[in-house]
Amino acid sequence: MSTNTGDIASPSGDAAERDVANAHKPFPKGRVAAWAVTLAIAAYFAWSVANNENFGWHVVGQYFFDPVVISGLYVSLGLTVVAMAFGIVLGLLLAVARLSKDGLASSLASLFIWFFRGTPLLVQLIFWYNLSTLFPTLSIGIPFGPTFVSWDTNSVISPMTAAIAGLALNEAAYMAEIIRGGLLSVDRGQFETAEAFGMTRARALRRIIIPQAMRSIVPPTGNQLISMIKATSLVSVIAMADLLYSVQSIYNRTFEVVPMLLVAVLWYLLITSVLNIGQSYIERYYSRSDRRTGTATKDDTPMLVPAQEAGQ
């Protein structure tokens, strides 16, 4: 029996006849057109803003480094640092209490988080500022018993105290949930291994769990820090001389409302841009293990041998 090999088509015949040496991707006409339209619109918008006299750019340049504005900027930055520091520490304690097996600690932490996350920050600030209407005096003593020491509420709750209390307690509620989510992202076996080595729960958290959870905690914490910078503008309603209150005091005198608001906007944008850069560096630092694992996996991947070479 004879076999006609000429009638049998090679499965790779079409691929062998194709010359792909000079092949190239097609020109992305749609993408180039989209970029051109976007840049044209952006250029027109920038030109319109720069040449609109109603923005008062000369006034913006005049008051951008004004001592009153710089003083308000320092107040905003100081409030941010202090409130975030208290918020992170208290949030960590609340997160640990929320994850605790102690029913009382977990319930109290959940109640705190529910209340301060469920009410607007502006309402909390006004409440703290007017605390003296509810409690004319603040005292320390035994419940239903003698009082050891007391203070006049108005002398204790100043605009600065009310601002720090409102911002810090509100931030603590959000940070508690962020930290709790980060702790839950760590494998439960890490706790069991630490306990097997005789570590206490506090030491296991400090040395093993929290460092691993930082990869999940840092990005949302950076977002909270940026939000805190902007949230400090709310303290202007309780006569706290922050950045917004400072520019308001100027435009109430000069009636240059839009230029002075632009001064505040530019300062907020500058600060948040710097914080974004810092956040990216911190995230890169805590993701080093992922990059090393990815590199090792790539290097350890076995090379695939072509079928023709394998058959030789």
Coordinates of C-alpha atoms in Angstrom, one line a residue:
M1 CA 0.0 0.0 0.0
S2 CA 1.4 3.4 -1.0
T3 CA 1.0 6.6 0.8
N4 CA 0.8 9.9 -1.0
T5 CA 2.8 12.2 1.3
G6 CA 2.2 15.2 -1.0
D7 CA -1.5 15.3 0.0
I8 CA -0.7 15.5 3.7
A9 CA -0.5 19.2 4.7
S10 CA 2.1 20.1 7.3
P11 CA 0.4 21.6 10.4
S12 CA 3.0 24.3 10.6
G13 CA 3.1 25.0 6.9
D14 CA 1.3 28.3 7.1
A15 CA 3.4 29.5 10.0
A16 CA 6.6 28.6 8.1
E17 CA 5.6 30.6 5.0
R18 CA 4.8 33.7 7.2
D19 CA 7.6 36.2 7.5
V20 CA 7.3 38.0 10.8
A21 CA 10.8 39.5 10.8
N22 CA 9.5 43.0 9.9
A23 CA 6.1 42.8 11.7
H24 CA 5.2 45.7 13.9
K25 CA 2.2 46.9 15.9
P26 CA -0.4 49.0 14.1
F27 CA -0.3 52.7 14.7
P28 CA -2.7 53.5 17.6
K29 CA -4.7 56.2 15.9
G30 CA -7.5 56.2 18.4
R31 CA -5.2 56.6 21.4
V32 CA -3.2 59.4 19.8
A33 CA -6.5 61.2 18.9
A34 CA -7.7 60.9 22.5
W35 CA -4.4 62.3 23.9
A36 CA -4.5 65.2 21.4
V37 CA -8.1 66.1 22.4
T38 CA -7.3 65.8 26.1
L39 CA -4.2 68.0 25.9
A40 CA -6.0 70.6 23.8
I41 CA -8.8 70.8 26.4
A42 CA -6.2 71.0 29.3
A43 CA -4.3 73.7 27.5
Y44 CA -7.4 75.7 26.9
F45 CA -8.5 75.3 30.5
A46 CA -5.0 76.4 31.8
W47 CA -5.0 79.4 29.4
S48 CA -8.5 80.4 30.5
V49 CA -7.6 80.2 34.2
A50 CA -4.3 82.0 33.8
N51 CA -5.8 84.9 31.8
N52 CA -8.9 85.3 33.9
E53 CA -8.5 88.5 36.0
N54 CA -11.3 87.4 38.3
F55 CA -8.9 84.8 39.9
G56 CA -6.7 87.7 41.1
W57 CA -3.4 85.9 40.7
H58 CA -1.4 89.0 41.7
V59 CA -3.3 88.9 45.0
V60 CA -2.5 85.2 45.4
G61 CA 1.2 85.9 44.9
Q62 CA 1.0 88.8 47.4
Y63 CA -0.6 86.8 50.2
F64 CA 0.8 83.4 49.6
F65 CA 3.6 83.8 52.1
D66 CA 1.8 86.3 54.3
P67 CA 2.7 85.9 58.0
V68 CA -1.0 85.4 58.9
V69 CA -1.3 82.6 56.3
I70 CA 1.9 81.0 57.4
S71 CA 0.8 81.1 61.0
G72 CA -2.5 79.4 60.1
L73 CA -0.5 76.8 58.1
Y74 CA 1.6 76.0 61.1
V75 CA -1.6 75.5 63.2
S76 CA -3.1 73.2 60.6
L77 CA 0.1 71.1 60.4
G78 CA 0.4 71.0 64.2
L79 CA -3.2 69.8 64.6
T80 CA -2.7 67.2 62.0
V81 CA 0.4 65.7 63.7
V82 CA -1.0 65.8 67.2
A83 CA -4.5 64.4 66.2
M84 CA -2.9 61.7 64.0
A85 CA -0.5 60.6 66.8
F86 CA -3.3 60.3 69.3
G87 CA -5.6 58.7 66.8
I88 CA -3.1 56.0 65.8
V89 CA -2.2 55.1 69.4
L90 CA -5.9 55.1 70.5
G91 CA -6.9 53.3 67.3
L92 CA -4.3 50.5 68.0
L93 CA -5.7 50.0 71.5
L94 CA -9.2 49.9 70.2
A95 CA -8.3 47.5 67.4
V96 CA -6.7 45.1 69.9
A97 CA -9.6 45.5 72.3
R98 CA -12.1 44.8 69.4
L99 CA -10.2 41.6 68.6
S100 CA -9.9 40.6 72.2
K101 CA -11.8 37.6 73.6
D102 CA -12.8 39.7 76.6
G103 CA -16.5 40.6 76.0
L104 CA -16.4 43.8 77.9
A105 CA -13.4 45.3 76.1
S106 CA -14.7 44.2 72.7
S107 CA -18.1 45.7 73.4
L108 CA -16.7 49.0 74.7
A109 CA -14.4 49.3 71.7
S110 CA -17.3 48.5 69.3
L111 CA -19.5 51.2 71.0
F112 CA -16.8 53.8 70.7
I113 CA -16.2 53.1 67.0
W114 CA -19.9 53.0 66.3
F115 CA -20.5 56.4 67.9
F116 CA -17.5 58.4 66.5
R117 CA -17.8 56.9 63.0
G118 CA -21.6 57.4 63.0
T119 CA -21.6 61.2 63.8
P120 CA -20.2 64.0 61.6
L121 CA -16.9 65.4 62.5
L122 CA -18.2 69.0 62.4
V123 CA -20.9 68.1 64.9
Q124 CA -18.3 66.5 67.2
L125 CA -16.2 69.7 67.1
I126 CA -19.1 72.0 67.9
F127 CA -20.1 69.6 70.7
W128 CA -16.7 69.7 72.3
Y129 CA -16.5 73.5 71.9
N130 CA -19.8 73.9 73.7
L131 CA -19.2 71.2 76.4
S132 CA -19.6 73.8 79.1
T133 CA -23.3 74.1 78.4
L134 CA -23.7 70.4 79.5
F135 CA -21.0 70.2 82.2
P136 CA -20.1 73.6 83.7
T137 CA -17.4 71.9 85.7
L138 CA -15.1 68.9 85.1
S139 CA -14.2 66.9 88.2
I140 CA -12.3 63.8 89.3
G141 CA -13.7 61.7 92.2
I142 CA -15.5 58.6 93.2
P143 CA -18.9 58.1 91.4
F144 CA -21.7 59.1 93.7
G145 CA -19.1 60.0 96.2
P146 CA -16.6 62.7 97.1
T147 CA -14.9 64.9 94.5
F148 CA -11.2 65.2 94.7
V149 CA -10.5 68.0 92.2
S150 CA -12.6 70.0 89.7
W151 CA -12.0 72.6 87.0
D152 CA -14.1 75.2 85.2
T153 CA -15.0 73.6 81.8
N154 CA -14.5 76.9 79.9
S155 CA -10.9 77.1 81.2
V156 CA -10.1 73.5 80.1
I157 CA -12.0 73.3 76.8
S158 CA -10.4 76.0 74.7
P159 CA -10.6 76.0 70.9
M160 CA -7.3 74.2 70.7
T161 CA -8.4 71.5 73.2
A162 CA -11.8 71.1 71.4
A163 CA -10.1 70.8 68.0
I164 CA -7.6 68.2 69.2
A165 CA -10.2 66.2 71.1
G166 CA -12.7 66.2 68.2
L167 CA -10.1 65.3 65.5
A168 CA -8.2 62.7 67.5
L169 CA -11.3 60.8 68.8
N170 CA -12.9 60.8 65.3
E171 CA -9.6 59.6 63.7
A172 CA -9.1 56.9 66.4
A173 CA -12.4 55.3 65.3
Y174 CA -11.3 55.1 61.7
M175 CA -7.8 54.0 62.5
A176 CA -9.1 51.2 64.8
E177 CA -10.9 49.6 61.8
I178 CA -7.9 50.1 59.6
I179 CA -5.5 48.5 62.1
R180 CA -8.0 45.7 62.8
G181 CA -8.2 44.9 59.1
G182 CA -4.4 44.8 58.9
L183 CA -4.2 42.5 61.9
L184 CA -6.8 40.2 60.4
S185 CA -4.8 40.0 57.2
V186 CA -2.0 38.1 59.0
D187 CA -2.4 34.4 59.1
R188 CA -3.8 33.1 62.4
G189 CA -1.0 30.5 62.4
Q190 CA 1.5 33.3 63.3
F191 CA -0.2 33.8 66.6
E192 CA -0.3 30.0 67.3
T193 CA 3.4 29.7 66.4
A194 CA 4.3 32.7 68.7
E195 CA 2.3 31.1 71.6
A196 CA 4.1 27.8 71.0
F197 CA 7.4 29.6 71.5
G198 CA 6.1 31.0 74.8
M199 CA 5.6 34.6 73.6
T200 CA 3.0 36.7 75.3
R201 CA 0.2 38.2 73.2
A202 CA 1.6 41.7 73.5
R203 CA 5.0 40.6 72.4
A204 CA 3.7 38.6 69.5
L205 CA 1.8 41.6 68.4
R206 CA 4.8 43.9 68.7
R207 CA 7.4 41.6 67.2
I208 CA 5.5 39.4 64.7
I209 CA 1.9 40.4 63.8
I210 CA 2.1 44.2 63.5
P211 CA 5.2 44.3 61.3
Q212 CA 3.5 41.9 58.9
A213 CA 0.3 43.9 59.0
M214 CA 2.0 47.1 58.1
R215 CA 1.7 46.4 54.4
S216 CA -2.1 46.5 54.8
I217 CA -2.1 49.3 57.3
V218 CA 0.2 51.9 55.6
P219 CA -1.8 52.7 52.4
P220 CA -5.1 53.6 54.2
T221 CA -3.3 55.3 57.0
G222 CA -1.7 57.6 54.4
N223 CA -5.1 58.3 53.0
Q224 CA -6.3 59.2 56.5
L225 CA -3.4 61.5 57.0
I226 CA -4.2 63.4 53.8
S227 CA -7.9 63.5 54.9
M228 CA -6.8 64.9 58.3
I229 CA -5.0 67.8 56.6
K230 CA -8.2 68.7 54.9
A231 CA -10.4 68.0 57.9
T232 CA -8.5 70.6 60.0
S233 CA -10.3 73.3 57.9
L234 CA -13.4 72.4 59.9
V235 CA -12.0 73.8 63.1
S236 CA -12.5 77.3 61.6
V237 CA -16.1 77.1 62.8
I238 CA -14.9 77.1 66.5
A239 CA -12.7 80.1 66.0
M240 CA -9.5 78.1 65.7
A241 CA -6.9 80.1 63.7
D242 CA -6.0 77.4 61.1
L243 CA -5.1 78.0 57.5
L244 CA -8.8 78.4 56.3
Y245 CA -9.6 80.7 59.3
S246 CA -6.5 82.8 58.5
V247 CA -7.4 83.4 54.8
Q248 CA -11.0 84.1 55.9
S249 CA -9.8 86.8 58.3
I250 CA -7.9 88.4 55.4
Y251 CA -10.7 88.3 52.8
N252 CA -13.2 89.7 55.4
R253 CA -10.9 92.7 55.5
T254 CA -9.9 93.0 51.8
F255 CA -13.0 91.4 50.2
E256 CA -10.7 89.3 47.9
V257 CA -12.6 86.1 48.5
V258 CA -11.6 84.0 45.5
P259 CA -7.9 84.9 45.6
M260 CA -7.6 84.1 49.3
L261 CA -9.4 80.8 48.9
L262 CA -7.0 80.0 46.1
V263 CA -4.1 80.6 48.5
A264 CA -5.6 78.0 50.9
V265 CA -6.2 75.6 48.0
L266 CA -2.6 75.9 46.7
W267 CA -1.2 75.3 50.2
Y268 CA -3.4 72.2 50.7
L269 CA -2.4 70.8 47.3
L270 CA 1.3 71.4 48.1
I271 CA 1.1 69.6 51.4
T272 CA -0.9 66.6 50.1
S273 CA 1.5 66.2 47.2
V274 CA 4.4 66.0 49.6
L275 CA 2.5 63.5 51.7
N276 CA 1.7 61.4 48.6
I277 CA 5.4 61.1 47.8
G278 CA 6.2 60.1 51.4
Q279 CA 3.5 57.5 51.4
S280 CA 4.8 55.9 48.2
Y281 CA 8.3 55.6 49.7
I282 CA 6.9 54.0 52.9
E283 CA 4.7 51.6 50.9
R284 CA 7.8 50.6 48.8
Y285 CA 9.7 50.0 52.1
Y286 CA 7.1 47.6 53.5
S287 CA 6.6 45.8 50.2
R288 CA 10.3 44.7 50.0
S289 CA 9.5 41.1 50.9
D290 CA 6.9 40.9 48.0
R291 CA 9.5 42.2 45.5
R292 CA 12.1 39.7 46.7
T293 CA 9.6 36.9 46.5
G294 CA 8.6 37.9 43.0
T295 CA 12.2 38.0 41.9
A296 CA 13.0 34.7 43.4
T297 CA 9.9 33.1 41.8
K298 CA 10.9 34.5 38.4
D299 CA 14.5 33.3 38.7
D300 CA 13.4 29.9 40.0
T301 CA 11.0 29.3 37.1
P302 CA 12.2 26.3 35.0
M303 CA 13.0 27.0 31.3
L304 CA 10.7 25.4 28.8
V305 CA 12.5 23.3 26.2
P306 CA 11.1 23.6 22.7
A307 CA 9.4 20.4 21.5
Q308 CA 11.8 19.9 18.6
E309 CA 14.8 20.0 21.0
A310 CA 13.1 17.7 23.5
G311 CA 12.6 15.1 20.7
Q312 CA 16.3 15.1 19.7

